[in-house]
């Protein structure tokens, strides 16, 4: 493709940059729309030098791009290149799953010059394609893939959905939430590529069956009667790398564990005993530990961003444009970025909705 074609013209993934801020009355933070997309966005990553990336999972439509860099002129460039983004469902039998993005859920910089792509390998958030679950490391200086770590079938079980990732301070270990049918924290040695399931089936990583996901008091239900059932989903790590936090999306409790309890030589019993209840929350998707030490939590059911406050949470901002606030990232100046993935507006929960839906990227300044 020529450059303009690679930038996904023809409206396949349009974007509009906006500068107007909007604040709900009585709230202390203002929300600014940064970008608008023609497909469902989930992840966002902002690097230390200000580059911005987003990703589009292959859920209700066959998104024409999986990972994109947001260019200064507002266009989207397939990242790291068009080939990695060339997977199409109709050509699944002819495309190597280890060399293409199949269904990207999140993208996170590791602080060591790399962008990591989490690919659960399950189009439609359904059956895993054999060999497709993987982590892809991209060097941000050369813009080249430098490592692909396949997550094997005894770790990425059928029904697993690799969701989000955080890294140890030295960049050698990745911690991934499995939000699928049997929740867990998947621990990956990023040097050897070996991985294992931790807290596999532990109550802290499972859905809370007492929780109903509702928007404005109306339960979110698929046409066949199913409600959202996502296990361990949001994840964050303390700035010193010593504490990992997570929560099931279909849940109301934030948990933590000391990261030294996630070593391979720790027994699962000792690991379970080390889990701590941090706070009572509500339905939550993304978590983010800011550089200032504030733990931010998305609150999809009331269009809000919250932050941890003792053993509970408090609202930072509420804005009805935040239709399913999903994933966070942070700029070098402390600006917090958050995607709105509009899950309630997809054909899953809105019969008759088009496969492709408009979504947004927002930002806000942290509050004291």
Coordinates of C-alpha atoms in Angstrom, one line a residue:
X1 CA 0.0 0.0 0.0
X2 CA 1.0 3.6 -0.5
X3 CA 1.2 5.8 2.5
X4 CA -2.3 7.3 2.1
X5 CA -3.8 3.9 1.7
X6 CA -1.9 2.6 4.8
X7 CA -3.4 5.5 6.8
X8 CA -6.8 3.9 6.3
X9 CA -8.5 6.4 4.1
X10 CA -12.0 6.1 2.6
X11 CA -13.5 6.5 6.1
X12 CA -12.7 3.0 7.3
X13 CA -11.5 4.4 10.5
X14 CA -12.1 8.2 10.6
X15 CA -11.0 10.3 13.5
X16 CA -11.8 13.8 14.5
X17 CA -9.6 15.8 16.9
X18 CA -11.5 18.0 19.3
X19 CA -10.3 20.6 21.7
X20 CA -13.4 21.6 23.6
X21 CA -13.5 20.5 27.2
X22 CA -16.8 19.6 29.0
X23 CA -17.3 19.3 32.8
X24 CA -20.3 18.1 34.6
X25 CA -21.6 20.5 37.1
X26 CA -20.2 19.8 40.5
X27 CA -17.3 17.7 39.3
X28 CA -13.7 18.7 39.7
X29 CA -12.3 17.3 36.4
X30 CA -13.1 18.2 32.8
X31 CA -13.3 15.7 30.0
X32 CA -11.8 16.5 26.6
X33 CA -12.5 14.5 23.5
X34 CA -9.2 13.7 21.8
X35 CA -10.3 11.5 19.0
X36 CA -13.3 9.7 17.4
X37 CA -13.3 6.4 15.6
X38 CA -15.6 4.5 13.3
X39 CA -15.0 1.1 14.9
X40 CA -15.0 -0.2 18.5
X41 CA -11.9 0.9 20.4
X42 CA -10.7 -0.7 23.7
X43 CA -7.1 0.0 24.4
X44 CA -5.0 3.1 24.5
X45 CA -1.3 3.6 25.0
X46 CA 0.6 6.9 25.4
X47 CA 4.4 6.7 25.4
X48 CA 6.9 8.8 27.3
X49 CA 7.7 10.9 24.2
X50 CA 4.0 11.6 23.5
X51 CA 3.1 9.0 20.8
X52 CA -0.4 7.7 21.0
X53 CA -1.7 4.3 20.0
X54 CA -5.1 2.7 20.1
X55 CA -6.5 -0.8 19.3
X56 CA -9.7 -2.2 17.9
X57 CA -10.7 -5.8 18.9
X58 CA -12.4 -8.0 16.3
X59 CA -15.7 -8.4 18.3
X60 CA -18.8 -7.5 16.4
X61 CA -17.2 -6.4 13.1
X62 CA -14.1 -7.5 11.1
X63 CA -12.2 -4.3 12.0
X64 CA -9.9 -3.3 9.1
X65 CA -7.1 -2.4 11.6
X66 CA -6.1 -3.9 14.9
X67 CA -3.4 -1.6 16.3
X68 CA -2.9 2.0 15.1
X69 CA -0.7 4.9 15.9
X70 CA -2.6 8.2 16.1
X71 CA -0.6 10.6 13.8
X72 CA -0.3 14.3 14.4
X73 CA -2.7 15.1 11.6
X74 CA -5.4 12.8 13.1
X75 CA -5.0 9.9 10.7
X76 CA -4.5 6.3 11.9
X77 CA -1.4 4.4 10.8
X78 CA -1.5 0.6 11.1
X79 CA 1.2 -0.3 13.6
X80 CA 3.8 -1.6 13.3
X81 CA 2.8 -2.1 9.7
X82 CA 0.0 -3.1 7.4
X83 CA 1.0 -6.8 7.3
X84 CA 0.5 -7.4 11.0
X85 CA -2.9 -5.7 10.6
X86 CA -4.0 -7.6 7.6
X87 CA -5.9 -10.5 9.3
X88 CA -9.5 -10.9 8.1
X89 CA -11.9 -13.4 9.4
X90 CA -12.8 -14.6 5.9
X91 CA -9.2 -15.5 5.3
X92 CA -8.5 -17.1 8.6
X93 CA -7.5 -20.5 7.1
X94 CA -4.8 -18.9 5.0
X95 CA -3.2 -16.5 7.4
X96 CA -0.6 -17.7 10.1
X97 CA -2.1 -16.7 13.5
X98 CA 1.4 -16.1 14.9
X99 CA 2.2 -13.5 12.4
X100 CA -1.0 -11.4 12.4
X101 CA -3.1 -9.6 15.0
X102 CA -6.3 -11.7 15.3
X103 CA -8.3 -10.0 18.0
X104 CA -6.3 -7.4 19.9
X105 CA -7.7 -6.4 23.4
X106 CA -5.0 -4.1 24.8
X107 CA -1.7 -2.3 24.2
X108 CA 0.6 -1.2 26.9
X109 CA 4.1 0.3 26.9
X110 CA 6.5 -1.3 29.3
X111 CA 8.6 1.7 30.2
X112 CA 11.7 0.1 28.6
X113 CA 11.2 1.2 25.0
X114 CA 8.6 -1.4 23.9
X115 CA 4.9 -1.5 23.2
X116 CA 3.3 -4.8 24.1
X117 CA 0.2 -6.0 22.2
X118 CA -2.2 -8.5 24.0
X119 CA -3.9 -10.7 21.5
X120 CA -6.4 -13.2 23.0
X121 CA -6.9 -14.8 19.6
X122 CA -10.6 -15.1 20.0
X123 CA -12.6 -13.2 17.4
X124 CA -16.0 -12.2 18.6
X125 CA -14.8 -12.9 22.2
X126 CA -15.7 -16.5 21.5
X127 CA -13.6 -19.6 20.5
X128 CA -9.9 -19.3 20.7
X129 CA -8.1 -20.0 17.4
X130 CA -5.4 -22.6 18.0
X131 CA -2.0 -20.9 18.5
X132 CA -3.5 -17.4 18.3
X133 CA -3.2 -16.2 21.9
X134 CA 0.0 -14.2 22.2
X135 CA 2.0 -11.2 23.3
X136 CA 3.7 -9.2 20.6
X137 CA 6.6 -6.9 21.5
X138 CA 7.3 -3.9 19.3
X139 CA 10.4 -1.7 19.6
X140 CA 9.2 1.9 19.7
X141 CA 12.4 3.2 18.2
X142 CA 12.6 0.9 15.2
X143 CA 8.9 0.2 14.9
X144 CA 9.6 -3.5 14.4
X145 CA 8.3 -6.6 16.1
X146 CA 11.1 -8.0 18.2
X147 CA 9.4 -10.8 20.0
X148 CA 6.3 -12.9 19.8
X149 CA 5.3 -15.0 22.9
X150 CA 2.7 -17.6 22.3
X151 CA 0.5 -18.4 25.3
X152 CA 0.1 -22.2 25.2
X153 CA -3.2 -24.1 25.4
X154 CA -2.6 -25.2 29.0
X155 CA -2.4 -21.5 30.0
X156 CA -4.8 -19.9 27.5
X157 CA -7.6 -22.4 28.0
X158 CA -10.5 -22.7 25.6
X159 CA -12.7 -20.0 27.2
X160 CA -9.8 -17.8 28.2
X161 CA -9.8 -14.2 27.2
X162 CA -6.5 -12.4 27.7
X163 CA -7.5 -8.9 28.7
X164 CA -5.0 -6.5 30.0
X165 CA -1.3 -6.5 31.2
X166 CA 1.0 -4.8 33.6
X167 CA 4.7 -5.2 34.0
X168 CA 7.2 -5.7 36.8
X169 CA 9.6 -2.7 37.4
X170 CA 12.5 -4.5 35.7
X171 CA 10.3 -5.3 32.6
X172 CA 11.0 -9.0 32.9
X173 CA 7.5 -10.2 34.0
X174 CA 4.1 -9.5 32.7
X175 CA 0.8 -10.0 34.6
X176 CA -2.3 -10.6 32.5
X177 CA -5.9 -10.8 33.6
X178 CA -8.0 -13.6 32.2
X179 CA -11.5 -12.3 32.0
X180 CA -12.9 -15.5 30.4
X181 CA -15.0 -18.3 31.7
X182 CA -12.5 -19.2 34.4
X183 CA -10.7 -16.1 35.7
X184 CA -7.0 -16.0 36.6
X185 CA -3.9 -13.9 36.6
X186 CA -1.5 -15.2 33.9
X187 CA 2.1 -14.6 34.8
X188 CA 4.6 -14.5 31.9
X189 CA 8.3 -14.6 32.0
X190 CA 9.0 -12.1 29.2
X191 CA 12.6 -13.4 28.7
X192 CA 11.9 -17.1 28.5
X193 CA 8.4 -16.8 27.2
X194 CA 7.1 -19.3 29.8
X195 CA 3.8 -18.6 31.5
X196 CA 1.5 -20.1 34.1
X197 CA -2.0 -19.4 35.6
X198 CA -2.1 -17.9 39.1
X199 CA -5.2 -17.7 41.3
X200 CA -6.8 -19.9 38.8
X201 CA -10.4 -20.2 39.9
X202 CA -9.8 -18.3 43.1
X203 CA -12.9 -16.2 44.1
X204 CA -11.0 -13.0 43.6
X205 CA -10.6 -13.6 39.9
X206 CA -14.1 -14.9 39.2
X207 CA -17.3 -13.1 38.4
X208 CA -19.5 -12.2 41.3
X209 CA -22.9 -13.9 40.6
X210 CA -24.7 -11.4 42.9
X211 CA -23.8 -8.5 40.5
X212 CA -26.0 -7.4 37.7
X213 CA -24.4 -5.1 35.1
X214 CA -26.9 -2.3 34.5
X215 CA -26.9 1.0 32.7
X216 CA -29.1 3.7 34.3
X217 CA -30.8 1.0 36.3
X218 CA -31.6 -1.2 33.3
X219 CA -29.9 -4.6 33.2
X220 CA -27.6 -5.2 30.2
X221 CA -29.0 -8.3 28.4
X222 CA -28.3 -9.9 25.1
X223 CA -31.2 -11.0 22.9
X224 CA -30.7 -14.6 24.1
X225 CA -31.0 -13.5 27.8
X226 CA -27.3 -13.6 28.6
X227 CA -25.8 -10.9 30.8
X228 CA -22.2 -9.7 30.8
X229 CA -20.0 -12.2 32.6
X230 CA -16.4 -11.0 32.6
X231 CA -14.0 -12.3 35.3
X232 CA -10.7 -10.7 36.2
X233 CA -10.5 -7.7 33.9
X234 CA -9.0 -4.4 35.1
X235 CA -5.4 -4.5 36.4
X236 CA -2.9 -2.1 37.9
X237 CA 0.4 -2.2 39.5
X238 CA 1.9 0.0 42.2
X239 CA 4.6 2.4 41.1
X240 CA 7.2 0.4 43.1
X241 CA 6.1 -2.8 41.4
X242 CA 5.4 -4.5 44.7
X243 CA 1.6 -4.7 44.6
X244 CA -0.8 -5.9 41.9
X245 CA -4.5 -4.8 41.8
X246 CA -7.3 -6.3 39.9
X247 CA -11.1 -6.7 39.7
X248 CA -13.6 -8.8 37.9
X249 CA -15.7 -6.6 35.6
X250 CA -18.8 -8.4 36.8
X251 CA -17.9 -7.7 40.4
X252 CA -17.9 -5.2 43.1
X253 CA -14.6 -5.8 44.9
X254 CA -11.0 -4.6 44.3
X255 CA -8.3 -7.0 45.3
X256 CA -4.5 -7.0 45.6
X257 CA -1.5 -9.2 46.1
X258 CA 2.2 -8.7 46.7
X259 CA 3.9 -9.4 43.4
X260 CA 6.5 -11.6 45.1
X261 CA 3.6 -14.1 45.7
X262 CA 3.2 -14.4 42.0
X263 CA 6.5 -16.1 41.5
X264 CA 6.4 -19.6 40.0
X265 CA 8.0 -21.1 43.2
X266 CA 5.1 -20.0 45.4
X267 CA 2.4 -22.5 46.1
X268 CA -1.2 -21.8 45.1
X269 CA -2.3 -22.1 48.7
X270 CA 0.2 -19.5 49.9
X271 CA -0.8 -17.3 47.0
X272 CA -4.5 -17.5 47.8
X273 CA -3.7 -16.7 51.5
X274 CA -1.9 -13.5 50.3
X275 CA -4.9 -12.0 48.5
X276 CA -6.2 -8.9 50.1
X277 CA -9.5 -7.1 49.8
X278 CA -8.8 -3.5 49.0
X279 CA -12.1 -1.8 48.5
X280 CA -15.8 -2.2 47.8
X281 CA -16.4 -0.8 44.4
X282 CA -19.0 -1.3 41.6
X283 CA -18.9 -2.7 38.1
X284 CA -15.5 -1.7 36.7
X285 CA -13.5 -2.2 33.6
X286 CA -10.2 -0.4 33.4
X287 CA -7.8 0.3 36.3
X288 CA -4.8 2.7 36.2
X289 CA -2.2 3.6 38.8
X290 CA -1.0 7.1 38.0
X291 CA 2.5 8.4 38.4
X292 CA 1.2 10.4 41.3
X293 CA 0.0 7.2 43.0
X294 CA -3.8 7.6 42.4
X295 CA -5.6 4.4 41.4
X296 CA -8.3 5.3 38.8
X297 CA -11.2 3.0 38.1
X298 CA -13.7 3.2 35.2
X299 CA -17.3 3.0 36.2
X300 CA -19.4 2.1 33.1
X301 CA -22.8 1.9 34.7
X302 CA -22.8 5.6 35.6
X303 CA -20.6 7.2 32.9
X304 CA -17.9 8.0 35.5
X305 CA -14.3 7.8 36.4
X306 CA -13.6 7.0 40.0
X307 CA -10.5 6.8 42.2
X308 CA -9.6 4.7 45.2
X309 CA -10.4 6.5 48.4
X310 CA -9.6 4.3 51.4
X311 CA -11.8 1.2 51.3
X312 CA -14.2 2.8 48.8
X313 CA -14.1 5.0 45.8
X314 CA -15.0 8.6 44.9
X315 CA -16.1 10.1 41.6
X316 CA -13.5 12.1 39.7
X317 CA -15.9 13.0 36.9
X318 CA -19.2 12.0 35.3
X319 CA -20.0 12.6 31.6
X320 CA -22.6 10.9 29.5
X321 CA -20.2 10.8 26.6
X322 CA -18.3 8.2 28.5
X323 CA -20.4 5.3 27.2
X324 CA -18.5 2.4 28.7
X325 CA -15.2 4.0 29.8
X326 CA -12.8 1.1 29.1
X327 CA -9.0 1.5 29.3
X328 CA -6.6 4.1 30.7
X329 CA -3.1 5.4 29.8
X330 CA -1.1 8.4 31.0
X331 CA 0.9 11.1 29.3
X332 CA 4.3 12.3 30.5
X333 CA 2.6 15.4 31.8
X334 CA 0.2 13.4 33.9
X335 CA -2.8 13.7 31.6
X336 CA -5.0 10.7 31.9
X337 CA -6.4 9.2 28.7
X338 CA -9.5 6.9 28.6
X339 CA -11.3 5.1 25.8
X340 CA -15.1 4.8 25.5
X341 CA -15.9 1.5 23.9
X342 CA -19.7 1.7 23.8
X343 CA -20.2 -1.9 24.7
X344 CA -23.9 -1.3 25.5
X345 CA -24.4 0.1 22.0
X346 CA -23.0 -3.0 20.2
X347 CA -25.3 -5.6 18.5
X348 CA -24.6 -7.8 21.5
X349 CA -26.9 -5.6 23.6
X350 CA -28.7 -3.4 21.1
X351 CA -30.4 -5.5 18.6
X352 CA -30.4 -3.9 15.2
X353 CA -27.3 -1.9 15.9
X354 CA -24.7 -1.9 13.0
X355 CA -21.6 -4.1 13.4
X356 CA -19.4 -1.0 13.4
X357 CA -20.0 1.7 16.0
X358 CA -18.5 5.1 16.7
X359 CA -16.3 5.3 19.8
X360 CA -14.0 7.9 21.3
X361 CA -10.8 8.6 23.1
X362 CA -11.0 11.2 25.9
X363 CA -8.5 12.8 28.3
X364 CA -8.7 14.7 31.6
X365 CA -6.2 16.4 33.9
X366 CA -5.7 14.6 37.3
X367 CA -7.2 16.2 40.3
X368 CA -5.7 16.5 43.8

